[in-house]
Short mmCIF file of N, CA and C in Angstrom, two decimals:
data_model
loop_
_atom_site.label_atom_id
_atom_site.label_comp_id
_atom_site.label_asym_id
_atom_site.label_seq_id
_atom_site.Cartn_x
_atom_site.Cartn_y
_atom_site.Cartn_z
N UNK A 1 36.28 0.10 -57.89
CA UNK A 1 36.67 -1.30 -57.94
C UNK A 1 35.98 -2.02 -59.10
N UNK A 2 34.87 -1.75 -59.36
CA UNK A 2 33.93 -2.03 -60.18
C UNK A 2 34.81 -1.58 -61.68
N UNK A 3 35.15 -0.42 -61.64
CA UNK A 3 35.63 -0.03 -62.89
C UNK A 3 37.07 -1.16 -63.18
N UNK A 4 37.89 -1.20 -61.98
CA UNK A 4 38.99 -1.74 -62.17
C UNK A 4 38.55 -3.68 -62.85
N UNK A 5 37.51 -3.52 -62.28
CA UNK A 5 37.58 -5.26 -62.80
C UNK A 5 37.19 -5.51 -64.31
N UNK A 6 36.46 -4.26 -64.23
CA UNK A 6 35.92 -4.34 -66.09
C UNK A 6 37.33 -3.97 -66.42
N UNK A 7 37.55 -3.33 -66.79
CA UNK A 7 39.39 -3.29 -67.18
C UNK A 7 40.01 -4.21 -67.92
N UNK A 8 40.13 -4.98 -65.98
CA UNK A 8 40.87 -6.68 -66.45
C UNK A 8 40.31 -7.92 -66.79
N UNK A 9 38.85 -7.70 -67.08
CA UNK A 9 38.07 -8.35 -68.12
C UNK A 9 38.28 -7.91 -69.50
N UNK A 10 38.29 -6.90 -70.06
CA UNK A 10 38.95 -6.29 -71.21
C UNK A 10 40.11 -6.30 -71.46
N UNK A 11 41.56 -6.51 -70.62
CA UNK A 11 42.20 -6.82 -71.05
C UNK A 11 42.73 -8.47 -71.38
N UNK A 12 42.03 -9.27 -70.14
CA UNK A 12 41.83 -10.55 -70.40
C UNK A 12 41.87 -11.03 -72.12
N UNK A 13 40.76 -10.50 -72.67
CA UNK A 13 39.67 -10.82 -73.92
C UNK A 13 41.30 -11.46 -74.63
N UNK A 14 40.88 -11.85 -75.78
CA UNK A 14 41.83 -12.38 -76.86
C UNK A 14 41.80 -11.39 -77.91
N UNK A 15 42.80 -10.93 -78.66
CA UNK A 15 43.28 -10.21 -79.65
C UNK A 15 42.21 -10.16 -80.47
N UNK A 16 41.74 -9.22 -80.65
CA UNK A 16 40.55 -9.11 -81.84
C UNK A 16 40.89 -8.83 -83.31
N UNK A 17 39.92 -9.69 -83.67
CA UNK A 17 40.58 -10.69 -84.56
C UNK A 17 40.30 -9.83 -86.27
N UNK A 18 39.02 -8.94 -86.28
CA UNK A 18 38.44 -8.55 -87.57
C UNK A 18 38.50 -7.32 -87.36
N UNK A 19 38.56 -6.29 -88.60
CA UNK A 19 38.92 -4.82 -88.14
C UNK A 19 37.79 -4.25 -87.09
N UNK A 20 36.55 -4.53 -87.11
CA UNK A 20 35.65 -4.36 -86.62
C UNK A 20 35.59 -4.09 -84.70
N UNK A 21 36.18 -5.46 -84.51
CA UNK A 21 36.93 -5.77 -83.18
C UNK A 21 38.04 -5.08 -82.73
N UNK A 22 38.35 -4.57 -83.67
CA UNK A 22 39.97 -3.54 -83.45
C UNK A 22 39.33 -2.31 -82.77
N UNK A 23 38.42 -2.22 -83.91
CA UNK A 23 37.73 -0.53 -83.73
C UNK A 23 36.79 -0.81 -82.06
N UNK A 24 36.38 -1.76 -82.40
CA UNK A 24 35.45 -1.31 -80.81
C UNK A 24 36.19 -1.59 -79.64
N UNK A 25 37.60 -2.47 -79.87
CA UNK A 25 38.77 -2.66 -79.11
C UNK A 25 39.43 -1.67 -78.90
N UNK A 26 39.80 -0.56 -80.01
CA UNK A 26 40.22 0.75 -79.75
C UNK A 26 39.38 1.99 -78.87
N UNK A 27 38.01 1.92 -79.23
CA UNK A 27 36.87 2.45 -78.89
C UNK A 27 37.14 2.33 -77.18
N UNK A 28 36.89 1.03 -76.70
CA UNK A 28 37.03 0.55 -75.29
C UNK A 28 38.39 1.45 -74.68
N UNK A 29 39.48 1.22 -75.35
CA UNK A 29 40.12 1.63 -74.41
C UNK A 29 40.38 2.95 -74.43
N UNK A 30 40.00 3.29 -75.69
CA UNK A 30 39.85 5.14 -75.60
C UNK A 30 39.07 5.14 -74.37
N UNK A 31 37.83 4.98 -73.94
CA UNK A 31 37.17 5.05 -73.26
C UNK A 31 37.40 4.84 -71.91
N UNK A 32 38.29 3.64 -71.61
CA UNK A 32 39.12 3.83 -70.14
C UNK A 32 39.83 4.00 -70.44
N UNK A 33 40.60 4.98 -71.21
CA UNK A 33 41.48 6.05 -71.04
C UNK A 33 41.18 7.29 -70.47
N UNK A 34 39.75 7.16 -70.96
CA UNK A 34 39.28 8.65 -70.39
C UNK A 34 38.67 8.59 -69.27
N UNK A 35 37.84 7.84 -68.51
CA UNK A 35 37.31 7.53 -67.32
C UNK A 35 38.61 7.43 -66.27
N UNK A 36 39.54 7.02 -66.86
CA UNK A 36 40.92 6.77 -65.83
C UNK A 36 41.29 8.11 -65.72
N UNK A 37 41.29 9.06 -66.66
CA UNK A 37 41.76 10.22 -66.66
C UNK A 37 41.18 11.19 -65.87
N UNK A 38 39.78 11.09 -65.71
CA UNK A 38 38.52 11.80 -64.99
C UNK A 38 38.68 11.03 -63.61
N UNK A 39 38.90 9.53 -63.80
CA UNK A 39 38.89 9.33 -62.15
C UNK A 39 40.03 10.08 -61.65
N UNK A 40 41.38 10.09 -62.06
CA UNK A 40 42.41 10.54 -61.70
C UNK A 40 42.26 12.37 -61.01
N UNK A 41 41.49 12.87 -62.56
CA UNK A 41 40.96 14.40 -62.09
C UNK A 41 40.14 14.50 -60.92
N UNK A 42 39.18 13.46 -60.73
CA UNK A 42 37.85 13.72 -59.96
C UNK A 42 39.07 13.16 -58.17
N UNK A 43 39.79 12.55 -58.72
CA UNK A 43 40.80 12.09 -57.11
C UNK A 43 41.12 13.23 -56.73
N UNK A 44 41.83 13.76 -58.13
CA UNK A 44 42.38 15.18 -57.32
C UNK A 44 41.50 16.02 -57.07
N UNK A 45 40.71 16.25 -57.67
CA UNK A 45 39.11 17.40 -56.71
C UNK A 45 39.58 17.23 -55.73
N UNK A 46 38.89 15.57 -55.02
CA UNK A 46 38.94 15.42 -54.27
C UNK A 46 39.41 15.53 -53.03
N UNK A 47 41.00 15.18 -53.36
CA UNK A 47 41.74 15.82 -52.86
C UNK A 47 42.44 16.90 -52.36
N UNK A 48 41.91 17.73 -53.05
CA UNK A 48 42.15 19.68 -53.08
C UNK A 48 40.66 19.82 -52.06
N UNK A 49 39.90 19.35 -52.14
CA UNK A 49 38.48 19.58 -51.64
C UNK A 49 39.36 19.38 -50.36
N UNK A 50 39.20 18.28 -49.76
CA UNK A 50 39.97 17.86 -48.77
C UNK A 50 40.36 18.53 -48.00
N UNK A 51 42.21 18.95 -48.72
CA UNK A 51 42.70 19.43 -48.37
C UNK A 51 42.27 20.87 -47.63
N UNK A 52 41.87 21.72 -48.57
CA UNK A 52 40.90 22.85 -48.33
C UNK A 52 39.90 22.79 -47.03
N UNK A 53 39.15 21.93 -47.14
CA UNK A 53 38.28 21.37 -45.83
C UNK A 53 39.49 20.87 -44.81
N UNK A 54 40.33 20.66 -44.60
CA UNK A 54 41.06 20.85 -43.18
C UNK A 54 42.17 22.34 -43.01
N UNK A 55 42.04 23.01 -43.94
CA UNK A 55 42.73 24.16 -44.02
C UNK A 55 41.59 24.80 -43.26
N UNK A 56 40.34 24.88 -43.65
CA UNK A 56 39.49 25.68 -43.14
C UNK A 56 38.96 25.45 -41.61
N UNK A 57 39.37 24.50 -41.32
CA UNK A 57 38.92 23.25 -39.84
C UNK A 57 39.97 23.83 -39.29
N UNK A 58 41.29 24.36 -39.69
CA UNK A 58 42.43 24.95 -39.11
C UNK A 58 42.11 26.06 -38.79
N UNK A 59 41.86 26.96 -39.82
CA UNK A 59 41.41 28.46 -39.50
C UNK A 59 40.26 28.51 -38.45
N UNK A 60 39.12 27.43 -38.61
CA UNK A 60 37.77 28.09 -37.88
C UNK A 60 38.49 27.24 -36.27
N UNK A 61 39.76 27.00 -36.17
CA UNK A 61 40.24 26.69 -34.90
C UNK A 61 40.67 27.94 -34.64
N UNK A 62 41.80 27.81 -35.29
CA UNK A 62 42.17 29.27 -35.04
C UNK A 62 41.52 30.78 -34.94
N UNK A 63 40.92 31.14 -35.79
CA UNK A 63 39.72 31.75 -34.95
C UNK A 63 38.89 31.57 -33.76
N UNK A 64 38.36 30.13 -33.45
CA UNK A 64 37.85 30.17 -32.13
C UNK A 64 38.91 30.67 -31.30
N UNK A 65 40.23 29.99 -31.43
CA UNK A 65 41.35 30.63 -30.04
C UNK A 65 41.53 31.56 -30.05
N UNK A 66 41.96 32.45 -31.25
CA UNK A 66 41.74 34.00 -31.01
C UNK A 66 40.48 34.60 -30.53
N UNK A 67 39.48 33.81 -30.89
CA UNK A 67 38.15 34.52 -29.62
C UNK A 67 38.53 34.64 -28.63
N UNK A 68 38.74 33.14 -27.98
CA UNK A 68 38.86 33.44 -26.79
C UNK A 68 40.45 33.78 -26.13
N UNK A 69 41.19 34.05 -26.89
CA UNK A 69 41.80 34.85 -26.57
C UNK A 69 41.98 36.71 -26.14
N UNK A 70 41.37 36.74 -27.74
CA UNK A 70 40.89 38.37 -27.64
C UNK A 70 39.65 38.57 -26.34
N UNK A 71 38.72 37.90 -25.98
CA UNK A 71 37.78 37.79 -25.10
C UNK A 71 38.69 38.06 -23.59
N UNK A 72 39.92 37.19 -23.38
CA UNK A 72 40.94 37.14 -22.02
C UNK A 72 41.35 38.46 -22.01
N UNK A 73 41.74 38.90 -23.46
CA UNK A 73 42.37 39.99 -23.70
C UNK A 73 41.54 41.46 -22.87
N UNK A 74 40.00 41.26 -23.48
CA UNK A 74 39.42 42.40 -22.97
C UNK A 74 38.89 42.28 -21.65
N UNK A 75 38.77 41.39 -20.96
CA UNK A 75 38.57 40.86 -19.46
C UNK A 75 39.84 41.62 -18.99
N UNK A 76 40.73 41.64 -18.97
CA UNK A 76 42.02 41.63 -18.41
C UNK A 76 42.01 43.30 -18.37
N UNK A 77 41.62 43.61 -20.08
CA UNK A 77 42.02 45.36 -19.92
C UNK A 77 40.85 46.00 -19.15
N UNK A 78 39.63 45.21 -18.94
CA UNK A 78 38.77 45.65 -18.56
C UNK A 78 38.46 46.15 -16.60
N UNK A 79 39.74 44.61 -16.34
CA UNK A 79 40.07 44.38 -15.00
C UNK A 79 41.17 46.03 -14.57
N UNK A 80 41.95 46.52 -15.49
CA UNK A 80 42.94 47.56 -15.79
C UNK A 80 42.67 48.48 -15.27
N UNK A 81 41.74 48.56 -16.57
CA UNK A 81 40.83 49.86 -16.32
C UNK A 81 39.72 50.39 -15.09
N UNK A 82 39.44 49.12 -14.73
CA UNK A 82 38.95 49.15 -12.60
C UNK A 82 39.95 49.71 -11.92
N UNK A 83 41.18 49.31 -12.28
CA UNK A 83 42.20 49.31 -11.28
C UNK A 83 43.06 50.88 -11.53
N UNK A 84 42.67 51.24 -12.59
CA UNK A 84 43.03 52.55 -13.03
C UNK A 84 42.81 53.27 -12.36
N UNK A 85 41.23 53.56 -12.79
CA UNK A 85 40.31 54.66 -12.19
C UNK A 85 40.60 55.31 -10.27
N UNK A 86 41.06 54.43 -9.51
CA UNK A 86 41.21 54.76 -7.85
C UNK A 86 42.59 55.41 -8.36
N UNK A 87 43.67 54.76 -9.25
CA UNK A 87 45.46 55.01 -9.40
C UNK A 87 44.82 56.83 -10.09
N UNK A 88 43.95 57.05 -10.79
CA UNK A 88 44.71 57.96 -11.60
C UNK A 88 43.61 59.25 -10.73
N UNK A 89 42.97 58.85 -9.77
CA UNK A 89 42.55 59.95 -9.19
C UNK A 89 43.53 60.27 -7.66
N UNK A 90 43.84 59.32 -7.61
CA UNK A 90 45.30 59.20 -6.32
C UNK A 90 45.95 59.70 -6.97
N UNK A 91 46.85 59.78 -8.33
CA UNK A 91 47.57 60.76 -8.79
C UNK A 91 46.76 61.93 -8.73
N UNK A 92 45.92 62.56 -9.21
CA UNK A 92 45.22 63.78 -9.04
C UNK A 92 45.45 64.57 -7.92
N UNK A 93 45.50 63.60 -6.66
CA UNK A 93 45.25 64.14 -5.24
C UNK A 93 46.75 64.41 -5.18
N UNK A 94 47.58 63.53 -5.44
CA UNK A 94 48.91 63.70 -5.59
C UNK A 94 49.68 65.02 -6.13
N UNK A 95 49.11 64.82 -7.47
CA UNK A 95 49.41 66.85 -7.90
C UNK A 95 49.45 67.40 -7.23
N UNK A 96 47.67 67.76 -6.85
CA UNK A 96 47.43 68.57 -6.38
C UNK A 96 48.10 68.92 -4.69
N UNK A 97 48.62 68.36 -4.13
CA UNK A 97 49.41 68.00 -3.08
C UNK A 97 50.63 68.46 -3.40
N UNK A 98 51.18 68.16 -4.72
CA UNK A 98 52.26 68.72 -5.16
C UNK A 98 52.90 70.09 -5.30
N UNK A 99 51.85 70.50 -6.06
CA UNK A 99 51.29 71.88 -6.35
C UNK A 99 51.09 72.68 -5.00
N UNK A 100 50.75 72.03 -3.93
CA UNK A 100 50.60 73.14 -3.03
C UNK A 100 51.71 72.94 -2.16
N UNK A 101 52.13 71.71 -2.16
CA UNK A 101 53.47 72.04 -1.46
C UNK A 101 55.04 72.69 -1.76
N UNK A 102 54.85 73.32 -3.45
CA UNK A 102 55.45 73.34 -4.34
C UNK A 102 55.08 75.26 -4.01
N UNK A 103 53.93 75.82 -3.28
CA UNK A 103 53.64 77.35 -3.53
C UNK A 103 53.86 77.47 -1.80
N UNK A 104 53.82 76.08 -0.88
CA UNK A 104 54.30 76.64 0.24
C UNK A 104 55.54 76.92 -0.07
N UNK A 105 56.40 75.78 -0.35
CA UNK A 105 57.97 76.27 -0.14
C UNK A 105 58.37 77.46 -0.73
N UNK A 106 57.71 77.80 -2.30
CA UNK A 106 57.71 79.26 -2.73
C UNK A 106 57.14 80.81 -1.53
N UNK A 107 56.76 80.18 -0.55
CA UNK A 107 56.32 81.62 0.15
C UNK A 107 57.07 81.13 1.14
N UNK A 108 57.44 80.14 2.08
CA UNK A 108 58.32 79.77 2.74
C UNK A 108 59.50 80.53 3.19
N UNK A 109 60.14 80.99 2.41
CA UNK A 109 61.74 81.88 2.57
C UNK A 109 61.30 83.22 3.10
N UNK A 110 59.77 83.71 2.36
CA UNK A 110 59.24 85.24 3.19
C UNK A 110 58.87 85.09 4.14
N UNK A 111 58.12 83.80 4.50
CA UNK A 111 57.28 83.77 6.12
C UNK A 111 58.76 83.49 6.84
N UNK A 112 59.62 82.96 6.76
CA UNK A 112 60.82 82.57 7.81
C UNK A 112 61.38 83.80 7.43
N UNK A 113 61.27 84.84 6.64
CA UNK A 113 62.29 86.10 6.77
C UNK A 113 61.24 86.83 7.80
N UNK A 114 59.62 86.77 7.60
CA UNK A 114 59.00 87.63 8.44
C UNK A 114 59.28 87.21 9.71
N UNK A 115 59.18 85.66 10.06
CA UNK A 115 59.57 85.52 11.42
C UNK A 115 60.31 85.98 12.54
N UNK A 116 61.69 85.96 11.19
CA UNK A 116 63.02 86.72 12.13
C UNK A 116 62.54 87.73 12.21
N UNK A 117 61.94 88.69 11.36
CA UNK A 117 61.76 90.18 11.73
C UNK A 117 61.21 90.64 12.90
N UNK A 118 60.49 89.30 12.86
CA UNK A 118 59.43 89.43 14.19
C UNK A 118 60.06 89.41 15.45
N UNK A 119 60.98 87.97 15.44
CA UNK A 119 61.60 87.92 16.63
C UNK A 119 62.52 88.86 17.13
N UNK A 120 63.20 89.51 15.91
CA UNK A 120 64.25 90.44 16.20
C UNK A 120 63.38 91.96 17.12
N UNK A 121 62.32 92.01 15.83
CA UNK A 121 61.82 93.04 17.18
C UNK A 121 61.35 92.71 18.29
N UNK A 122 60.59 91.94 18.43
CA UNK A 122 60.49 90.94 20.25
C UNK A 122 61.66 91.64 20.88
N UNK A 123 62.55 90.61 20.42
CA UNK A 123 63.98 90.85 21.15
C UNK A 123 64.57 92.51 21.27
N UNK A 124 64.37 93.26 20.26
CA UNK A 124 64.72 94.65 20.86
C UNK A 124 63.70 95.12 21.90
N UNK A 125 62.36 95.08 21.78
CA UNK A 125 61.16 95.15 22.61
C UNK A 125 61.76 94.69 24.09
N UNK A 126 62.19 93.22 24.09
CA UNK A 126 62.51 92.73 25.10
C UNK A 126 63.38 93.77 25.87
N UNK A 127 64.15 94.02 24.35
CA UNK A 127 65.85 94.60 25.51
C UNK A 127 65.00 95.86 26.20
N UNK A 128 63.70 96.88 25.44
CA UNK A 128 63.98 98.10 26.35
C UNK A 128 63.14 97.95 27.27
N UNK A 129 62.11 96.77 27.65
CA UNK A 129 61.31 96.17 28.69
C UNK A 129 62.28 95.78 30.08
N UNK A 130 63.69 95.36 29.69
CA UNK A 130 64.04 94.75 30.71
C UNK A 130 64.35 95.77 32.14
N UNK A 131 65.01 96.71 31.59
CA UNK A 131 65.11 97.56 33.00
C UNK A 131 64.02 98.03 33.60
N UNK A 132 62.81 98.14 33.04
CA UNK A 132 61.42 98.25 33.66
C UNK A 132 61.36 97.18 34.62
N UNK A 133 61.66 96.10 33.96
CA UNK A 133 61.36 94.50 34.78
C UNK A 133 61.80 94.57 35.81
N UNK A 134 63.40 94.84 35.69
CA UNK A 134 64.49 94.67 36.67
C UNK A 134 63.85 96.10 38.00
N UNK A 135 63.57 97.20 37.18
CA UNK A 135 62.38 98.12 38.60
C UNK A 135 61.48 97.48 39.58
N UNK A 136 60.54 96.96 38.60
CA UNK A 136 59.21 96.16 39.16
C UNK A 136 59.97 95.07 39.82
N UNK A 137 60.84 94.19 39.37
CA UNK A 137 61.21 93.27 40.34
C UNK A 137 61.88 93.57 41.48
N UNK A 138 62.55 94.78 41.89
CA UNK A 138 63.35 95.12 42.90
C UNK A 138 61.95 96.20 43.84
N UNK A 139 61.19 95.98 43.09
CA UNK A 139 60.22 97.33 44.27
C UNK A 139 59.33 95.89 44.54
N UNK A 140 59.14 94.91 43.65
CA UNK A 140 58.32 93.83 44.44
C UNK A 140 59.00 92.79 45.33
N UNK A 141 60.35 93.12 45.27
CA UNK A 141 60.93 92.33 46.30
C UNK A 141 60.89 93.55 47.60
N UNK A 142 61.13 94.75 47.14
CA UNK A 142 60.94 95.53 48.52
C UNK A 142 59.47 95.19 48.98
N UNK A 143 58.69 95.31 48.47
CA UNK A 143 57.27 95.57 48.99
C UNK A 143 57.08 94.11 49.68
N UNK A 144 57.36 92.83 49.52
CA UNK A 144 57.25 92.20 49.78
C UNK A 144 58.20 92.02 51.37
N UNK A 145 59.29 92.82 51.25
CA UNK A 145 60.14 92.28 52.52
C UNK A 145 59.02 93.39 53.59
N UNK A 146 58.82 94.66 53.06
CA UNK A 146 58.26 95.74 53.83
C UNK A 146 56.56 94.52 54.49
N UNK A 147 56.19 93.68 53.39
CA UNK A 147 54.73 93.18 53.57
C UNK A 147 54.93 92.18 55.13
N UNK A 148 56.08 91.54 54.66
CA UNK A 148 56.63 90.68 55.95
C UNK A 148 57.53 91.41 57.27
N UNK A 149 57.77 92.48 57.57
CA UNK A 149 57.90 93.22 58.38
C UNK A 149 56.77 93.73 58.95
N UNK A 150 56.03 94.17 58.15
CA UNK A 150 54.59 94.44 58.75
C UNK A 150 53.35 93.56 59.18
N UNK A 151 53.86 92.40 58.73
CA UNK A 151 53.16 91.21 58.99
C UNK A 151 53.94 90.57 60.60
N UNK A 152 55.33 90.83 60.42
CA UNK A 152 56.03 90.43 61.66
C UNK A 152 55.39 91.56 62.30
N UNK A 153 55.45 92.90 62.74
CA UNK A 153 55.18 93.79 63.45
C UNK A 153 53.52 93.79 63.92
N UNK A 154 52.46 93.36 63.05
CA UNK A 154 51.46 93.03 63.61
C UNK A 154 51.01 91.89 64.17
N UNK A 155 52.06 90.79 64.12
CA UNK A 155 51.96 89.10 64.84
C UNK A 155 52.37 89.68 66.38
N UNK A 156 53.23 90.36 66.20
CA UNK A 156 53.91 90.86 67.66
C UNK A 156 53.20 91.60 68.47
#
């Protein structure tokens, strides 16, 4: 402001009048020509400074939020990875569950073929047992009627 009033005190002045006055009249305004020119430069510093200083007020925002973002980020995978560790040994148990129910059904078809074999001989076993049976059951029904005859015959 200071500069601006010297200015319009200098331009105020009256026409100078002797070459002398020209020259230090020319002198002057060379001179705020050039101070105007430097203030103008030193504005724009300024201004680039500025600017720059809220570019960087942007970034060191943005960086803080990506802290604490990336920070949520590793909380979260960290929470994961808790929750992993029980999942991926329950899969383990799971395989392995797999796997063996995977070598029963592979022996499966021989134990149910041995079965029948088994039963089939039972069942022939059975068949040449039965007329033995059908003996023993007809001599223990005799012995039994003979037991109660002799049981009647000694009540009497």
């Amino acid at each position: 402001q200071e500069f601006a009033a010297a200015v319009s005190e200098v331009q105020a002045l009256t026409k100078p009048s002797t070459p002398l006055e020209t020259q230090q009249r020319q002198l002057i305004d060379l001179l705020i020509a050039q101070v105007s020119a430097n203030d103008k430069g030193f504005a724009d510093e300024v201004a680039d400074l500025d600017k720059r200083g809220r570019m960087a007020l942007e970034h060191l925002d943005r960086r803080d939020a990506l802290a604490v973002s990336l920070a949520t980020a590793k909380e979260a995978i960290a929470a994961a990875e808790a929750e992993a560790g029980p999942l991926r040994e329950e899969c383990a148990a799971l395989e392995r569950a797999k796997e063996s129910s995977e070598r029963t059904l592979v022996s499966l078809p021989g134990e149910i073929a041995s079965l029948r074999d088994s039963a089939e001989t039972l069942e022939a076993e059975l068949a040449e047992l039965r007329p033995a049976i059908a003996i023993f059951t007809d001599e223990q029904a005799d012995l039994l009627a003979r037991k109660e005859g002799l049981t009647a015959e000694l009540t009497d």
